Short mmCIF file of C-alpha atoms and ligand atoms in Angstrom, two decimals:
data_model
loop_
_atom_site.label_atom_id
_atom_site.label_comp_id
_atom_site.label_asym_id
_atom_site.label_seq_id
_atom_site.Cartn_x
_atom_site.Cartn_y
_atom_site.Cartn_z
CA MET A 13 -19.87 26.07 6.33
CA ASP A 14 -21.03 27.60 9.36
CA THR A 15 -18.05 30.10 10.08
CA THR A 16 -19.75 31.73 13.21
CA LYS A 17 -18.01 31.42 16.82
CA GLN A 18 -21.44 30.25 18.07
CA PHE A 19 -20.99 27.07 15.92
CA ALA A 20 -17.87 26.45 17.38
CA THR A 21 -19.01 26.67 21.04
CA ASP A 22 -22.00 24.40 20.21
CA MET A 23 -19.15 22.18 18.78
CA ASP A 24 -17.27 22.11 22.25
CA SER A 25 -20.90 21.89 24.72
CA HIS A 26 -20.79 18.21 22.91
CA ASP A 27 -17.41 17.74 23.02
CA LYS A 28 -16.73 14.59 25.95
CA MET A 29 -13.16 15.28 25.84
CA ARG A 30 -13.42 19.25 27.14
CA LYS A 31 -13.09 18.37 30.55
CA TYR A 32 -9.78 17.48 29.89
CA LYS A 33 -8.17 20.91 29.21
CA VAL A 34 -7.96 22.03 33.04
CA GLU A 35 -5.33 19.19 33.35
CA PHE A 36 -2.73 20.74 31.37
CA TYR A 37 -0.83 23.64 31.83
CA LEU A 38 -1.75 26.52 29.00
CA SER A 39 -0.62 29.83 29.02
CA GLU A 40 -3.55 32.90 29.50
CA ASN A 41 -4.82 33.68 26.03
CA GLN A 42 -2.29 31.78 24.04
CA LEU A 43 -3.65 28.90 21.52
CA TYR A 44 -0.99 26.30 21.38
CA MET A 45 -0.61 24.74 18.13
CA ASP A 46 2.14 22.99 18.37
CA GLY A 47 1.64 19.96 20.49
CA ASN A 48 2.89 17.97 17.75
CA SER A 49 6.36 19.37 18.17
CA LEU A 50 6.23 19.45 21.91
CA GLY A 51 2.91 18.54 23.46
CA LEU A 52 2.01 20.71 26.82
CA MET A 53 3.06 19.62 30.61
CA SER A 54 -0.05 17.73 32.26
CA LYS A 55 -0.77 18.37 35.97
CA ARG A 56 -0.50 14.27 36.01
CA SER A 57 2.90 13.98 34.22
CA GLU A 58 4.04 16.95 36.21
CA ALA A 59 2.95 14.91 39.87
CA THR A 60 4.55 11.55 38.88
CA LEU A 61 7.61 13.47 38.17
CA HIS A 62 7.19 14.81 41.34
CA LYS A 63 6.81 11.23 42.75
CA LEU A 64 9.64 10.06 41.40
CA ILE A 65 11.93 12.94 42.21
CA SER A 66 10.34 12.44 46.17
CA SER A 67 11.67 8.64 45.68
CA TRP A 68 15.07 9.83 44.99
CA ARG A 69 15.03 11.90 47.86
CA ASP A 70 13.63 9.57 50.52
CA LYS A 71 15.11 6.35 49.58
CA GLY A 72 18.39 7.28 47.58
CA ILE A 73 19.78 3.80 46.31
CA ASP A 74 16.75 1.71 47.73
CA GLY A 75 14.39 3.46 44.93
CA TRP A 76 15.20 0.65 42.60
CA THR A 77 13.51 -2.13 44.52
CA GLU A 78 11.49 0.14 47.11
CA GLY A 79 8.71 1.67 47.40
CA GLU A 80 5.41 2.24 45.41
CA GLU A 81 6.87 2.02 42.47
CA PRO A 82 10.42 0.74 42.23
CA TRP A 83 12.79 1.94 39.45
CA PHE A 84 13.90 -1.53 38.44
CA MET A 85 10.44 -2.57 36.99
CA TYR A 86 9.23 1.12 36.15
CA PRO A 87 10.13 1.03 32.39
CA GLU A 88 8.81 -2.49 31.71
CA LEU A 89 5.44 -1.80 33.85
CA LEU A 90 5.06 1.29 31.36
CA SER A 91 5.83 -0.33 28.14
CA GLU A 92 2.90 -2.53 29.01
CA ARG A 93 0.61 0.21 29.18
CA VAL A 94 1.96 1.95 26.07
CA ALA A 95 1.79 -1.35 24.44
CA LYS A 96 -2.16 -0.94 24.30
CA LEU A 97 -2.34 2.27 22.67
CA VAL A 98 -0.23 0.90 19.66
CA GLY A 99 -2.19 -2.35 19.32
CA ALA A 100 1.12 -4.79 20.32
CA ASN A 101 1.50 -6.93 22.97
CA GLY A 102 2.84 -6.03 26.31
CA THR A 103 5.91 -7.48 25.39
CA GLU A 104 6.36 -6.22 22.15
CA VAL A 105 7.13 -2.66 23.35
CA MET A 106 9.85 -1.05 25.02
CA VAL A 107 9.87 2.51 26.49
CA THR A 108 13.38 3.35 26.06
CA GLY A 109 15.93 5.40 24.18
CA SER A 110 14.68 8.44 21.51
CA ILE A 111 14.07 7.94 17.90
CA THR A 112 17.43 8.02 16.49
CA VAL A 113 18.97 5.79 19.12
CA ASN A 114 16.05 3.59 18.38
CA ILE A 115 16.60 3.31 14.52
CA HIS A 116 20.05 2.78 15.45
CA GLN A 117 19.34 -0.59 17.64
CA MET A 118 16.24 -1.59 15.20
CA LEU A 119 18.83 -1.55 12.60
CA SER A 120 21.55 -3.30 14.33
CA THR A 121 19.45 -5.75 15.56
CA LEU A 122 17.61 -6.42 12.13
CA PHE A 123 19.50 -5.74 9.36
CA HIS A 124 21.23 -8.58 7.91
CA PRO A 125 22.47 -7.45 4.64
CA THR A 126 23.50 -9.92 2.33
CA VAL A 127 24.99 -10.08 -1.16
CA GLU A 128 21.29 -10.51 -2.57
CA ARG A 129 19.71 -7.67 -0.18
CA SER A 130 21.19 -5.22 1.05
CA VAL A 131 19.19 -2.16 0.09
CA ILE A 132 17.39 0.12 2.51
CA VAL A 133 14.11 2.10 1.21
CA VAL A 134 13.29 5.16 2.65
CA ASP A 135 11.26 8.04 1.53
CA GLU A 136 13.11 11.46 0.06
CA LEU A 137 10.52 13.63 2.73
CA ASN A 138 11.72 11.58 5.75
CA PHE A 139 12.89 13.36 8.55
CA PRO A 140 16.60 14.19 8.30
CA SER A 141 17.63 12.24 11.70
CA ASP A 142 16.18 9.02 9.75
CA ILE A 143 17.92 9.27 7.21
CA TYR A 144 21.51 10.16 8.67
CA ALA A 145 20.79 6.79 10.84
CA VAL A 146 20.18 4.59 8.34
CA GLU A 147 23.38 5.56 6.38
CA SER A 148 25.35 5.01 8.98
CA HIS A 149 24.45 1.54 9.20
CA LEU A 150 25.15 1.19 5.35
CA ARG A 151 28.69 2.71 6.28
CA LEU A 152 28.76 0.41 8.93
CA ARG A 153 28.38 -2.79 7.20
CA GLY A 154 30.71 -1.55 4.32
CA LEU A 155 28.27 -0.63 2.00
CA ASN A 156 27.44 2.64 -0.05
CA PRO A 157 24.76 4.53 0.90
CA ALA A 158 25.08 5.96 -2.95
CA VAL A 159 24.11 2.33 -4.34
CA SER A 160 22.27 0.83 -1.20
CA LEU A 161 20.02 3.64 0.02
CA ARG A 162 16.72 4.28 -1.88
CA LYS A 163 14.27 6.79 -1.59
CA VAL A 164 10.82 6.33 -2.34
CA LYS A 165 9.99 9.96 -4.60
CA SER A 166 7.07 12.02 -4.01
CA ASN A 167 4.92 13.16 -7.35
CA ASP A 168 3.76 16.49 -5.46
CA GLY A 169 7.02 17.34 -2.76
CA TYR A 170 4.44 16.53 0.14
CA THR A 171 3.07 12.99 -0.31
CA LEU A 172 3.66 9.61 -1.03
CA THR A 173 1.47 7.11 -3.45
CA LEU A 174 1.65 3.59 -2.64
CA HIS A 175 2.08 3.03 -6.41
CA ALA A 176 5.71 4.77 -5.60
CA ILE A 177 6.17 2.97 -2.25
CA GLU A 178 5.35 -0.52 -4.27
CA GLU A 179 7.66 0.25 -7.13
CA MET A 180 10.71 0.44 -4.79
CA LEU A 181 10.10 -3.09 -3.63
CA THR A 182 12.46 -5.35 -5.49
CA GLU A 183 14.19 -8.15 -4.38
CA ASP A 184 17.36 -6.76 -3.13
CA VAL A 185 15.45 -4.92 -0.35
CA ALA A 186 15.98 -6.10 3.03
CA ILE A 187 14.49 -3.44 5.07
CA LEU A 188 11.82 -0.61 4.06
CA LEU A 189 11.73 2.32 6.83
CA LEU A 190 8.82 4.81 6.62
CA PRO A 191 7.14 7.55 8.79
CA SER A 192 3.60 6.66 9.77
CA VAL A 193 2.63 10.27 9.44
CA LEU A 194 4.68 11.85 7.30
CA TYR A 195 6.27 15.39 9.45
CA ARG A 196 5.35 18.09 6.73
CA SER A 197 2.03 17.61 4.80
CA GLY A 198 0.41 15.52 7.46
CA GLN A 199 -0.08 12.55 5.24
CA LEU A 200 -1.05 9.03 7.02
CA LEU A 201 0.03 5.85 5.37
CA ASP A 202 -2.02 2.83 5.40
CA LEU A 203 0.60 0.76 7.43
CA GLY A 204 -1.22 -2.69 6.94
CA ARG A 205 -1.41 -2.70 3.25
CA ILE A 206 2.45 -1.45 3.09
CA THR A 207 3.46 -4.34 5.66
CA GLU A 208 1.26 -6.86 3.14
CA MET A 209 3.12 -5.16 0.38
CA ALA A 210 7.05 -5.67 1.44
CA HIS A 211 6.19 -8.93 3.30
CA SER A 212 5.07 -10.26 -0.10
CA LYS A 213 8.67 -9.47 -1.33
CA GLY A 214 10.58 -10.91 1.72
CA ILE A 215 11.18 -7.32 3.10
CA ILE A 216 11.42 -6.12 6.83
CA VAL A 217 8.98 -3.10 7.21
CA GLY A 218 9.87 -0.54 10.15
CA PHE A 219 7.93 2.39 10.65
CA ASP A 220 8.49 5.93 12.21
CA LEU A 221 5.75 6.57 14.49
CA ALA A 222 6.45 10.35 15.96
CA HIS A 223 3.88 11.84 14.38
CA SER A 224 0.60 9.05 14.95
CA VAL A 225 1.58 8.17 18.52
CA GLY A 226 -0.75 9.66 20.65
CA ALA A 227 -2.82 10.81 17.69
CA VAL A 228 -3.67 7.51 15.95
CA PRO A 229 -4.46 4.28 16.96
CA HIS A 230 -2.48 1.70 15.83
CA GLN A 231 -2.53 -2.17 15.56
CA LEU A 232 1.22 -2.93 15.09
CA HIS A 233 0.51 -6.54 15.43
CA THR A 234 -2.50 -7.26 13.89
CA ASP A 235 -0.76 -5.24 10.63
CA ASN A 236 2.19 -7.68 11.38
CA VAL A 237 4.93 -4.53 11.43
CA ASP A 238 8.26 -5.90 11.93
CA PHE A 239 9.24 -2.93 14.05
CA ALA A 240 8.38 0.65 15.16
CA ILE A 241 10.09 3.47 16.56
CA TRP A 242 8.39 6.78 18.16
CA CYS A 243 8.96 9.69 20.81
CA HIS A 244 6.67 10.37 23.44
CA TYR A 245 7.14 14.49 23.57
CA LYS A 246 4.91 14.93 20.51
CA TYR A 247 1.20 14.29 21.05
CA MET A 248 2.05 12.02 24.12
CA ASN A 249 3.00 14.95 26.19
CA SER A 250 5.93 13.37 28.35
CA GLY A 251 8.09 16.32 28.06
CA PRO A 252 10.99 17.97 26.15
CA GLY A 253 13.89 14.62 25.63
CA GLY A 254 11.14 12.61 27.34
CA THR A 255 12.32 8.53 26.77
CA GLY A 256 10.97 7.86 23.45
CA GLY A 257 9.54 3.52 22.71
CA LEU A 258 10.11 0.74 20.72
CA TYR A 259 8.28 -2.11 19.23
CA ILE A 260 9.28 -5.32 17.68
CA HIS A 261 7.23 -7.96 16.63
CA GLU A 262 7.13 -11.10 18.86
CA ARG A 263 8.78 -13.50 15.79
CA HIS A 264 12.22 -11.48 16.08
CA HIS A 265 12.32 -11.62 19.73
CA HIS A 266 14.81 -14.11 19.09
CA GLU A 267 17.43 -11.80 17.61
CA LEU A 268 20.05 -10.69 19.96
CA PRO A 269 20.70 -6.80 20.09
CA GLY A 270 22.93 -5.47 17.59
CA LEU A 271 23.55 -2.52 20.51
CA ALA A 272 23.83 -4.76 23.54
CA GLY A 273 23.65 -3.41 27.56
CA TRP A 274 22.87 -5.14 30.70
CA PHE A 275 19.21 -3.02 30.89
CA GLY A 276 18.66 -5.62 27.78
CA SER A 277 19.02 -8.14 30.33
CA ASN A 278 16.39 -11.04 31.96
CA LYS A 279 15.61 -9.01 34.88
CA THR A 280 16.29 -11.89 37.41
CA LYS A 281 19.77 -12.53 35.78
CA GLN A 282 21.10 -9.06 35.54
CA PHE A 283 22.51 -8.33 38.91
CA ASP A 284 24.73 -12.07 38.55
CA MET A 285 27.23 -9.88 36.88
CA SER A 286 27.75 -12.81 34.76
CA HIS A 287 29.84 -11.78 31.37
CA ASP A 288 27.48 -14.18 29.71
CA PHE A 289 24.10 -11.67 28.47
CA SER A 290 21.07 -13.31 29.46
CA LYS A 291 18.93 -11.49 26.87
CA ALA A 292 15.31 -10.62 28.45
CA ASP A 293 12.69 -12.45 26.38
CA GLY A 294 10.77 -9.57 24.76
CA ALA A 295 11.30 -5.94 23.85
CA GLY A 296 13.18 -5.36 26.90
CA ALA A 297 16.05 -6.95 25.47
CA TYR A 298 17.00 -3.91 22.93
CA GLN A 299 17.16 -1.62 26.21
CA ILE A 300 20.93 -0.85 26.28
CA GLY A 301 21.80 0.81 29.63
CA THR A 302 20.25 2.41 33.22
CA PRO A 303 16.88 4.21 31.98
CA ASN A 304 16.30 7.71 31.90
CA LEU A 305 14.14 7.50 34.90
CA LEU A 306 13.46 11.40 35.27
CA SER A 307 12.65 11.76 31.51
CA THR A 308 10.45 8.49 31.86
CA ALA A 309 8.53 9.25 34.82
CA PRO A 310 6.20 12.19 33.15
CA LEU A 311 5.10 9.97 30.58
CA SER A 312 3.43 7.71 33.13
CA GLY A 313 1.13 10.30 34.29
CA SER A 314 0.01 11.12 30.95
CA VAL A 315 -0.37 7.53 29.56
CA GLU A 316 -3.44 7.71 32.33
CA LEU A 317 -5.05 10.32 30.85
CA PHE A 318 -4.70 8.28 27.20
CA GLU A 319 -5.93 5.27 29.08
CA GLU A 320 -9.18 7.41 30.63
CA VAL A 321 -10.28 8.37 27.30
CA GLY A 322 -9.08 5.75 24.74
CA MET A 323 -7.18 5.97 21.19
CA GLU A 324 -10.62 5.95 19.20
CA ALA A 325 -12.04 8.95 20.93
CA ILE A 326 -8.70 10.98 20.77
CA ARG A 327 -8.75 10.18 17.32
CA SER A 328 -12.34 11.10 16.53
CA LYS A 329 -11.77 14.66 18.15
CA SER A 330 -8.51 15.20 16.36
CA LEU A 331 -10.34 14.38 12.87
CA ALA A 332 -13.28 16.87 13.75
CA LEU A 333 -10.99 19.56 14.85
CA THR A 334 -8.48 19.31 11.79
CA LYS A 335 -11.57 19.04 9.40
CA TYR A 336 -12.50 22.15 11.08
CA LEU A 337 -9.59 23.93 11.06
CA ARG A 338 -9.28 23.19 7.29
CA ASP A 339 -12.87 24.26 6.61
CA LEU A 340 -12.22 27.37 8.14
CA VAL A 341 -8.93 28.40 6.54
CA HIS A 342 -10.50 27.63 3.25
CA ALA A 343 -13.79 29.92 3.96
CA GLU A 344 -11.65 32.63 5.69
CA LEU A 345 -8.56 32.63 4.21
CA GLY A 346 -9.14 31.48 0.54
CA THR A 347 -7.65 34.67 -1.19
CA TYR A 348 -4.70 34.46 0.71
CA GLY A 349 -2.55 31.66 -1.31
CA PHE A 350 -2.59 29.27 1.42
CA VAL A 351 -2.24 25.50 0.16
CA ASP A 352 -3.31 23.29 1.74
CA VAL A 353 -1.16 20.19 1.34
CA THR A 354 -2.57 17.63 4.24
CA PRO A 355 -4.82 14.93 2.52
CA THR A 356 -8.14 15.65 2.58
CA ALA A 357 -9.68 11.83 3.58
CA ASP A 358 -9.81 10.97 7.29
CA GLU A 359 -7.83 8.03 6.46
CA ALA A 360 -4.99 9.67 5.14
CA ARG A 361 -4.31 12.51 7.74
CA GLY A 362 -2.84 12.42 11.14
CA GLY A 363 -3.05 15.14 13.70
CA HIS A 364 -1.88 18.52 11.77
CA ILE A 365 -2.82 20.32 8.99
CA ALA A 366 -0.28 21.68 6.72
CA LEU A 367 -0.61 24.94 5.06
CA ALA A 368 2.04 25.63 2.03
CA HIS A 369 2.38 29.69 1.72
CA PRO A 370 5.59 31.72 0.14
CA GLU A 371 5.69 33.75 3.45
CA ALA A 372 5.02 31.07 5.75
CA ALA A 373 8.07 31.82 7.76
CA ARG A 374 6.75 35.39 8.72
CA ILE A 375 3.50 34.54 8.96
CA CYS A 376 4.38 32.25 11.57
CA LYS A 377 6.58 34.73 13.33
CA ALA A 378 3.37 37.51 13.36
CA LEU A 379 1.25 34.67 14.73
CA LYS A 380 3.39 34.30 17.55
CA GLU A 381 2.98 38.10 18.17
CA ALA A 382 -0.46 37.48 18.00
CA ASN A 383 0.08 34.35 20.71
CA VAL A 384 -0.67 31.55 18.89
CA ILE A 385 1.91 29.09 18.59
CA PRO A 386 2.37 27.46 14.99
CA ASP A 387 5.31 25.45 13.73
CA PHE A 388 7.19 26.33 10.72
CA ARG A 389 8.93 23.47 8.88
CA THR A 390 11.63 24.93 6.06
CA PRO A 391 10.52 25.92 3.24
CA ASP A 392 7.35 26.96 2.88
CA ILE A 393 5.28 25.32 5.71
CA ILE A 394 2.97 26.18 8.27
CA ARG A 395 1.85 23.24 10.51
CA LEU A 396 -1.36 23.59 13.00
CA ALA A 397 -2.20 20.93 15.20
CA PRO A 398 -5.40 21.23 17.45
CA ILE A 399 -4.84 18.79 20.19
CA SER A 400 -7.72 16.62 21.40
CA PHE A 401 -6.82 17.36 25.23
CA TYR A 402 -6.45 20.81 25.09
CA SER A 403 -7.74 22.38 22.12
CA SER A 404 -11.27 23.28 21.62
CA PHE A 405 -13.17 24.14 18.55
CA VAL A 406 -13.29 28.12 20.28
CA ASP A 407 -9.65 27.81 19.90
CA VAL A 408 -9.45 26.88 16.50
CA TRP A 409 -12.06 29.30 15.59
CA GLU A 410 -10.25 31.91 16.85
CA MET A 411 -6.66 31.37 15.90
CA VAL A 412 -8.08 31.34 12.42
CA GLN A 413 -9.57 34.99 13.25
CA ARG A 414 -6.01 35.54 14.51
CA LEU A 415 -4.71 34.57 11.24
CA LYS A 416 -7.04 36.44 9.01
CA LYS A 417 -6.55 39.48 10.94
CA ILE A 418 -2.60 39.31 9.75
CA MET A 419 -3.42 38.78 6.69
CA ASP A 420 -5.80 41.51 6.09
CA GLU A 421 -3.85 43.96 7.46
CA ASP A 422 -0.10 42.80 6.35
CA THR A 423 1.12 42.55 9.65
CA PHE A 424 3.64 39.80 8.74
CA LYS A 425 5.43 42.03 6.59
CA THR A 426 7.16 43.66 9.40
CA PHE A 427 9.00 40.72 9.98
CA SER A 428 11.93 38.71 7.66
CA ASN A 429 10.83 35.94 5.92
CA GLU A 430 13.93 33.75 7.40
CA ARG A 431 13.57 30.52 9.71
CA ASN A 432 14.79 30.65 13.46
CA VAL A 433 17.20 28.62 14.75
CA VAL A 434 14.95 26.30 16.32
CA ALA A 435 12.16 26.10 13.73
C1 LIG B 11 10.65 14.36 15.93
C2 LIG B 11 11.45 12.95 14.88
C3 LIG B 11 12.51 13.07 15.00
C4 LIG B 11 13.10 13.47 16.51
O1 LIG B 11 14.27 12.47 16.77
P1 LIG B 11 14.58 12.05 18.27
O2 LIG B 11 15.72 11.23 17.78
O3 LIG B 11 13.37 12.15 19.46
O4 LIG B 11 15.45 13.87 18.24
C5 LIG B 11 13.29 11.87 14.01
N1 LIG B 11 12.44 11.65 13.15
C6 LIG B 11 10.77 11.92 13.30
C7 LIG B 11 10.17 11.41 11.69
C8 LIG B 11 10.39 12.84 13.79
O5 LIG B 11 9.44 13.58 13.90
#
């Protein structure tokens, strides 16, 4: 491969998304490779947040119904735009809650255990919060997680095979909950295939899209996925704690919310203040209380960027960046013991590259000192996510040079090989 800086410069000159870098706040000389954990702030997000703050300042309570973007319909209108990015109908998506809260909402709504079917299947590599949420639902229904929670096993500790997933889909399973992209290895699962496999056994399927929304195009509706949940603060750059999202296929919209609240009401009836709940028709029914508008507003500006560029173009640049990063690591750092654990095929990898290394924790500390922002995941993973909107090929090239210098000069050995509190 061509490892010269000139090659990276040429790639950048052909990149149609390069003009978007100035839309984001990047620190001078810093290479930010952690947009899969917390995306950077865009000027458009900042503007829509300021707009919301001004409406509060200028209108007080009337902000709910007056002004350019009245708060009462703000999440609903935004949800229709987000729905397009995940391949859902406008009524199937709601911008609300957080990943964990939305898992609770979807399980309390769709998990109806019976004597014959009471098992929930997850995978042994999933993020802890998802597992805690699922276990609590089993306990709430008087079921024992040691019996009713099953985990798809991984052969290599990093990825899942379709075969291993299929083996778990027995007649006593009620719900299958998997990530779209595994948060450590970056493996992208085939949502359509898995949904088909599960449906053939009468199992409801949900996906956690934390690591794919804003990075990978989805067709949730045509893939027939039953439900999905995600956050917007990773690839969608909506800010720390930004409001999350949920999708629920329209065939389930008759279901009463398991966790009901007045914001799940039909909008025209909500202020009747009746004790009889009039459920909203679509995914809006699964909102609970008053929306966190200050945490929602940045998403509006961000979505504009995604609408402008389109998910296909975002994905194709992301694939080119991660391929380039992987190839450069192999060419430049081949002798340093990095094991690339992200699947190679385009259709099997999300938006980041994961490198396993026994010294990962302190290599990450050395990278930070060299003004590269990586992401460490215990026990031995360095995640690197070049982001289509604000990373260039030269950034990737420069990052690999800084990493090479750290390895050549053993700089990482001056740090302890333990994780920080937030890592
Ligand atoms: C980021 C992430 C979470 C975080 O959940 P929150 O409720 O937003 O704190 C949960 N699950 C997965 C798979 C994640 O990647």
